[in-house]
Short mmCIF file of C-alpha atoms and ligand atoms in Angstrom, two decimals:
data_model
loop_
_atom_site.label_atom_id
_atom_site.label_comp_id
_atom_site.label_asym_id
_atom_site.label_seq_id
_atom_site.Cartn_x
_atom_site.Cartn_y
_atom_site.Cartn_z
CA UNK X 476 160.80 125.27 90.23
CA UNK X 477 162.70 128.06 88.44
CA UNK X 478 161.83 131.06 90.69
CA UNK X 479 159.49 133.25 89.17
CA UNK X 480 160.99 137.03 88.40
CA UNK X 481 158.85 139.25 90.51
CA UNK X 482 157.99 142.97 90.65
CA UNK X 483 156.74 144.95 93.51
CA UNK X 484 154.47 148.14 92.38
CA UNK X 485 153.84 150.57 95.35
CA UNK X 486 156.78 149.24 96.97
CA UNK X 487 157.43 151.97 99.42
CA UNK X 488 153.77 151.82 100.49
CA UNK X 489 152.32 149.45 103.62
CA UNK X 490 151.37 146.48 101.37
CA UNK X 491 154.56 146.91 98.65
CA UNK X 492 157.00 146.97 102.02
CA UNK X 493 155.42 143.80 103.47
CA UNK X 494 155.32 142.20 99.77
CA UNK X 495 158.59 143.20 99.18
CA UNK X 496 159.75 141.03 102.34
CA UNK X 497 157.56 138.36 101.62
CA UNK X 498 158.90 137.95 98.25
CA UNK X 499 162.53 138.07 99.17
CA UNK X 500 161.94 135.36 102.12
CA UNK X 501 159.90 132.85 99.39
CA UNK X 502 161.91 130.28 97.73
CA UNK X 503 159.85 129.92 94.46
CA UNK X 504 160.13 134.21 93.86
CA UNK X 505 162.86 136.35 93.14
CA UNK X 506 162.75 140.13 93.70
CA UNK X 507 163.82 141.57 90.10
CA UNK X 508 162.18 144.98 90.39
CA UNK X 509 160.28 147.98 92.66
CA UNK X 510 158.50 150.58 91.29
CA UNK X 511 157.13 153.84 92.80
CA UNK X 512 155.05 156.79 91.16
CA UNK X 513 157.54 159.33 89.09
CA UNK X 514 158.53 161.86 91.66
CA UNK X 515 158.35 159.95 94.86
CA UNK X 516 161.04 160.23 97.36
CA UNK X 517 161.47 156.59 96.98
CA UNK X 518 163.04 156.03 93.53
CA UNK X 519 166.58 154.98 93.92
CA UNK X 520 166.56 153.70 97.26
CA UNK X 521 167.00 150.02 97.97
CA UNK X 522 164.06 148.22 98.06
CA UNK X 523 164.93 145.92 100.94
CA UNK X 524 165.94 148.31 102.84
CA UNK X 525 162.62 150.65 102.40
CA UNK X 526 160.84 147.32 103.60
CA UNK X 527 162.93 147.07 106.69
CA UNK X 528 165.07 143.83 105.76
CA UNK X 529 168.53 143.56 104.51
CA UNK X 530 169.56 145.23 100.99
CA UNK X 531 167.82 143.82 98.25
CA UNK X 532 170.03 144.96 95.47
CA UNK X 533 167.24 146.45 93.60
CA UNK X 534 166.79 150.00 93.35
CA UNK X 535 163.46 151.36 93.33
CA UNK X 536 162.34 152.58 89.76
CA UNK X 537 159.88 154.85 88.16
CA UNK X 538 160.49 153.25 84.92
CA UNK X 539 157.51 150.18 84.73
CA UNK X 540 158.35 149.42 80.97
CA UNK X 541 162.07 148.41 81.26
CA UNK X 542 161.34 146.24 84.85
CA UNK X 543 158.06 144.44 83.48
CA UNK X 544 160.12 143.32 80.26
CA UNK X 545 162.58 141.15 82.65
CA UNK X 546 159.62 139.88 84.95
CA UNK X 547 156.98 136.99 84.88
CA UNK X 548 155.19 138.36 87.81
CA UNK X 549 153.69 141.76 88.60
CA UNK X 550 152.55 142.36 92.26
CA UNK X 551 150.51 145.55 92.37
CA UNK X 552 149.19 147.07 95.34
CA UNK X 553 148.86 151.09 94.38
CA UNK X 554 145.82 152.72 93.51
CA UNK X 555 142.91 152.98 90.83
CA UNK X 556 145.09 154.98 88.22
CA UNK X 557 148.05 153.04 88.86
CA UNK X 558 146.67 149.69 88.24
CA UNK X 559 144.81 150.62 85.24
CA UNK X 560 148.03 151.92 83.76
CA UNK X 561 150.07 148.91 84.73
CA UNK X 562 147.34 146.30 83.23
CA UNK X 563 148.10 147.68 79.77
CA UNK X 564 151.88 147.41 80.35
CA UNK X 565 151.96 143.95 81.94
CA UNK X 566 149.85 142.77 78.48
CA UNK X 567 152.03 143.80 76.60
CA UNK X 568 154.92 141.77 78.54
CA UNK X 569 152.64 138.74 78.65
CA UNK X 570 153.05 138.26 82.46
CA UNK X 571 150.88 137.64 85.20
CA UNK X 572 149.87 140.90 87.38
CA UNK X 573 148.24 140.19 90.48
CA UNK X 574 146.19 143.30 91.93
CA UNK X 575 145.18 144.15 94.78
CA UNK X 576 144.27 147.62 94.45
CA UNK X 577 140.99 149.15 95.34
CA UNK X 578 139.09 151.86 94.62
CA UNK X 579 137.92 150.84 90.87
CA UNK X 580 134.55 152.32 89.01
CA UNK X 581 132.46 149.46 87.10
CA UNK X 582 133.77 150.93 83.67
CA UNK X 583 137.29 149.98 84.74
CA UNK X 584 136.39 146.05 84.54
CA UNK X 585 136.54 146.38 80.56
CA UNK X 586 140.08 147.85 80.63
CA UNK X 587 140.64 144.90 82.67
CA UNK X 588 139.06 142.24 80.49
CA UNK X 589 141.20 143.78 77.39
CA UNK X 590 144.34 143.32 79.17
CA UNK X 591 143.80 139.85 80.15
CA UNK X 592 143.11 138.81 76.72
CA UNK X 593 147.24 138.88 76.74
CA UNK X 594 147.91 138.29 80.57
CA UNK X 595 147.28 136.61 83.45
CA UNK X 596 145.22 138.77 85.84
CA UNK X 597 144.42 137.87 89.45
CA UNK X 598 142.34 140.64 90.86
CA UNK X 599 140.57 140.78 94.44
CA UNK X 600 139.41 143.11 96.78
CA UNK X 601 140.56 141.20 99.40
CA UNK X 602 143.23 138.38 99.07
CA UNK X 603 142.69 136.52 102.60
CA UNK X 604 141.88 133.34 102.81
CA UNK X 605 139.22 134.17 105.58
CA UNK X 606 137.34 136.80 103.56
CA UNK X 607 137.02 135.12 100.59
CA UNK X 608 135.47 132.05 102.67
CA UNK X 609 132.89 134.59 104.21
CA UNK X 610 132.03 135.91 100.49
CA UNK X 611 130.62 132.02 100.13
CA UNK X 612 128.74 131.95 103.62
CA UNK X 613 127.53 135.88 102.70
CA UNK X 614 126.25 134.49 99.47
CA UNK X 615 124.50 131.38 100.77
CA UNK X 616 122.82 133.35 103.45
CA UNK X 617 121.68 135.95 101.04
CA UNK X 618 120.24 133.17 98.68
CA UNK X 619 118.56 131.24 101.69
CA UNK X 620 116.91 134.27 103.34
CA UNK X 621 115.47 136.48 100.67
CA UNK X 622 114.69 140.35 100.34
CA UNK X 623 112.73 140.17 103.56
CA UNK X 624 115.99 140.07 105.37
CA UNK X 625 117.95 143.70 104.85
CA UNK X 626 121.21 143.06 104.10
CA UNK X 627 124.11 146.18 105.27
CA UNK X 628 127.84 145.68 105.00
CA UNK X 629 130.12 147.72 107.72
CA UNK X 630 133.85 148.39 107.10
CA UNK X 631 136.22 150.13 109.33
CA UNK X 632 139.80 150.79 108.33
CA UNK X 633 143.04 152.99 109.40
CA UNK X 634 142.79 156.45 108.95
CA UNK X 635 145.17 156.92 105.58
CA UNK X 636 142.92 154.34 103.58
CA UNK X 637 141.64 156.82 100.58
CA UNK X 638 138.53 154.77 98.89
CA UNK X 639 135.03 154.22 100.38
CA UNK X 640 133.68 151.39 99.99
CA UNK X 641 136.46 149.59 100.71
CA UNK X 642 137.15 146.51 98.01
CA UNK X 643 136.12 144.02 100.64
CA UNK X 644 132.76 145.68 101.06
CA UNK X 645 131.96 145.59 97.27
CA UNK X 646 133.13 142.16 97.31
CA UNK X 647 130.84 141.06 100.01
CA UNK X 648 128.02 143.21 98.23
CA UNK X 649 128.62 141.37 94.95
CA UNK X 650 128.47 138.10 96.84
CA UNK X 651 125.22 138.86 98.70
CA UNK X 652 123.75 140.42 95.10
CA UNK X 653 125.04 137.10 93.22
CA UNK X 654 122.98 135.09 96.16
CA UNK X 655 119.81 137.05 95.78
CA UNK X 656 120.34 137.17 91.72
CA UNK X 657 120.32 140.91 91.65
CA UNK X 658 122.86 143.19 90.03
CA UNK X 659 124.74 145.07 92.96
CA UNK X 660 125.19 148.48 90.97
CA UNK X 661 121.02 148.65 90.87
CA UNK X 662 120.47 148.22 94.49
CA UNK X 663 123.52 149.29 96.25
CA UNK X 664 122.99 152.30 98.95
CA UNK X 665 126.57 153.54 99.55
CA UNK X 666 126.04 156.21 102.27
CA UNK X 667 123.16 157.89 103.75
CA UNK X 668 122.92 161.50 105.43
CA UNK X 669 119.64 163.46 105.71
CA UNK X 670 116.39 163.17 104.88
CA UNK X 671 117.01 159.60 103.03
CA UNK X 672 113.21 158.21 103.39
CA UNK X 673 112.49 154.64 104.33
CA UNK X 674 114.92 152.19 103.30
CA UNK X 675 114.25 150.65 99.68
CA UNK X 676 113.53 147.04 99.79
CA UNK X 677 116.26 144.71 98.45
CA UNK X 678 118.83 147.36 99.11
CA UNK X 679 122.41 146.50 100.03
CA UNK X 680 123.73 149.44 101.93
CA UNK X 681 127.35 150.06 102.84
CA UNK X 682 128.97 151.87 105.77
CA UNK X 683 132.27 152.91 106.04
CA UNK X 684 134.30 154.10 109.54
CA UNK X 685 137.67 155.39 109.45
CA UNK X 686 140.01 155.68 112.19
CA UNK X 687 143.31 154.55 114.20
CA UNK X 688 145.56 151.87 112.75
CA UNK X 689 142.58 149.22 111.78
CA UNK X 690 143.69 146.96 109.26
CA UNK X 691 140.41 145.81 107.97
CA UNK X 692 137.15 145.13 109.54
CA UNK X 693 134.13 144.20 108.16
CA UNK X 694 130.78 142.92 108.75
CA UNK X 695 127.60 141.77 106.75
CA UNK X 696 124.43 142.39 108.80
CA UNK X 697 121.20 140.44 107.46
CA UNK X 698 118.52 141.86 109.61
CA UNK X 699 115.07 140.48 109.96
CA UNK X 700 111.89 141.18 111.85
CA UNK X 701 113.00 140.04 115.20
CA UNK X 702 116.17 138.78 114.59
CA UNK X 703 119.70 139.24 112.87
CA UNK X 704 122.43 137.19 111.44
CA UNK X 705 126.07 138.80 111.47
CA UNK X 706 128.81 137.53 109.48
CA UNK X 707 132.42 139.14 109.59
CA UNK X 708 135.58 138.99 109.66
CA UNK X 709 138.81 140.93 111.23
CA UNK X 710 142.15 141.27 109.75
CA UNK X 711 144.76 141.28 112.43
CA UNK X 712 147.78 141.47 110.41
CA UNK X 713 148.79 142.89 106.64
CA UNK X 714 150.65 139.52 106.18
CA UNK X 715 147.25 137.39 105.25
CA UNK X 716 147.35 139.76 102.05
CA UNK X 717 150.71 139.14 101.28
CA UNK X 718 150.26 135.19 101.79
CA UNK X 719 147.56 135.94 99.30
CA UNK X 720 149.02 137.94 96.83
CA UNK X 721 152.07 135.40 96.69
CA UNK X 722 149.76 132.09 96.29
CA UNK X 723 148.22 133.90 93.43
CA UNK X 724 151.04 134.90 91.44
CA UNK X 725 152.68 131.12 91.81
CA UNK X 726 148.79 129.78 90.96
CA UNK X 727 148.54 132.09 87.87
CA UNK X 728 151.85 131.19 86.30
CA UNK X 729 151.03 128.29 84.24
CA UNK X 730 147.48 129.44 83.73
CA UNK X 731 145.97 130.66 80.30
CA UNK X 732 145.52 134.40 79.67
CA UNK X 733 142.07 135.19 81.80
CA UNK X 734 141.20 137.55 84.42
CA UNK X 735 140.83 135.41 87.69
CA UNK X 736 139.82 135.99 91.28
CA UNK X 737 140.93 135.12 94.66
CA UNK X 738 137.84 132.42 94.58
CA UNK X 739 139.48 131.06 91.34
CA UNK X 740 142.79 130.71 93.67
CA UNK X 741 141.41 129.14 96.31
CA UNK X 742 139.27 126.34 94.54
CA UNK X 743 136.34 128.22 96.23
CA UNK X 744 133.99 128.68 92.89
N1 LIG B 1347 143.19 143.25 97.97
C1 LIG B 1347 143.82 143.32 99.14
O1 LIG B 1347 143.95 142.18 99.63
C2 LIG B 1347 144.28 144.63 99.71
C3 LIG B 1347 144.47 145.86 99.07
N2 LIG B 1347 145.07 146.97 99.46
C4 LIG B 1347 144.69 148.42 98.44
O2 LIG B 1347 146.16 148.21 98.11
C5 LIG B 1347 146.40 149.52 97.86
C6 LIG B 1347 147.40 149.80 98.40
O3 LIG B 1347 147.31 150.12 100.01
P1 LIG B 1347 148.56 150.66 101.16
O4 LIG B 1347 149.62 149.89 100.50
O5 LIG B 1347 147.60 150.43 102.40
O6 LIG B 1347 148.60 151.97 100.35
P2 LIG B 1347 149.70 153.00 100.39
O7 LIG B 1347 149.32 154.48 100.13
O8 LIG B 1347 150.97 152.74 101.67
O9 LIG B 1347 150.56 152.36 99.33
C7 LIG B 1347 150.35 152.68 97.93
C8 LIG B 1347 151.54 152.74 97.30
O10 LIG B 1347 151.73 152.89 95.68
C9 LIG B 1347 152.33 154.16 95.27
N3 LIG B 1347 151.92 154.41 93.75
C10 LIG B 1347 151.12 155.19 93.48
N4 LIG B 1347 150.90 155.52 92.23
C11 LIG B 1347 151.86 154.54 91.84
C12 LIG B 1347 152.44 154.24 90.58
N5 LIG B 1347 151.97 154.74 89.36
N6 LIG B 1347 153.30 153.09 90.52
C13 LIG B 1347 154.22 152.59 91.31
N7 LIG B 1347 153.69 153.08 92.79
C14 LIG B 1347 152.52 153.96 92.93
C15 LIG B 1347 152.16 155.14 96.44
O11 LIG B 1347 152.71 156.03 96.05
P3 LIG B 1347 152.52 157.70 96.64
O12 LIG B 1347 152.01 157.59 98.04
O13 LIG B 1347 153.53 158.34 96.55
O14 LIG B 1347 151.28 158.01 95.98
C16 LIG B 1347 152.05 154.25 97.53
O15 LIG B 1347 153.68 154.23 97.97
C17 LIG B 1347 144.91 150.14 98.23
O16 LIG B 1347 144.25 150.50 97.14
C18 LIG B 1347 144.14 149.49 99.10
O17 LIG B 1347 142.70 149.29 99.37
C19 LIG B 1347 145.39 146.84 100.67
C20 LIG B 1347 145.59 145.68 101.66
C21 LIG B 1347 145.12 144.93 101.24
O1 LIG B 1348 143.45 149.94 102.27
C1 LIG B 1348 143.33 148.40 103.23
O2 LIG B 1348 144.24 148.95 103.77
C2 LIG B 1348 142.72 147.84 102.72
N1 LIG B 1348 142.32 147.57 101.74
C3 LIG B 1348 141.02 146.67 100.93
C4 LIG B 1348 140.00 146.83 100.72
O3 LIG B 1348 139.81 148.19 100.20
O4 LIG B 1348 138.90 146.03 101.42
C5 LIG B 1348 141.49 145.17 102.08
C6 LIG B 1348 141.72 145.28 103.31
O5 LIG B 1348 140.53 145.29 103.99
C7 LIG B 1348 143.00 146.54 103.58
#
């Protein structure tokens, strides 16, 4: 197989550094570009050295247009606004865009749908095998148990995380809502404070904890009268996300333009 020419966006971030190292070590991928935002201290530095591996010969750039023109795949763990902008450039370049960023708003979906008419997008709030398996379990449990079981989703992440609820919590909330055949946006309760009143029947609640260096813990609680089911996942290393992202890039390369998720990549639908 010819190596896929791969660009990592957010190359000096926590995930970006792990991705640069993973791409450099992969037989079927070749690092051809690394992006950071304009004004970043990382611009001009070698992406390999920033990632803590040997020199990669790739200077981190703030010019996505020229970098993407020479690539097959963009792996993007940046943030909401960067990923929205990059999806339009990935569409112009007709490449694969793997989006791990989180913190999107419901209306962002239409931007990704439009871009995916021209390129292949794989987007997921969690790229790990484990979480995507757990989502299937949550969907089944929610469908089997019905609305007399209250669903609450608790997540904990490191102190640097900037969005809440996490993308994974929302992914698990979507799975629960699908199981109940309801629209998550109409039943979600995203945090409680003060005199909240009783819990509305059918609500799917979210609670976010932040602290320390926690990579990512998620627990879905289905609480009934006299019993409680807990379905959870704990990420112990960011390597589970990089592994998933690289797998998504390789899977998407020969697919038609479209908006895919990790369940497509893993054959879990
Ligand atoms: N789907 C999944 O499996 C996972 C998703 N994530 C998500 O990935 C995202 C990144 O997480 P993490 O690595 O921890 O965060 P970091 O803040 O460590 O990294 C993000 C990087 O992207 C950079 N960036 C911001 N804007 C741009 C831009 N326009 N072009 C290029 N780079 C840009 C940031 O620069 P600066 O700091 O200067 O703004 C930063 O270096 C988050 O949304 C997180 O929730 C994380 C892990 C797994
Ligand atoms: O910001 C993180 O770190 C993570 N973000 C993703 C999320 O929002 O769910 C995935 C993982 O939990 C780590």
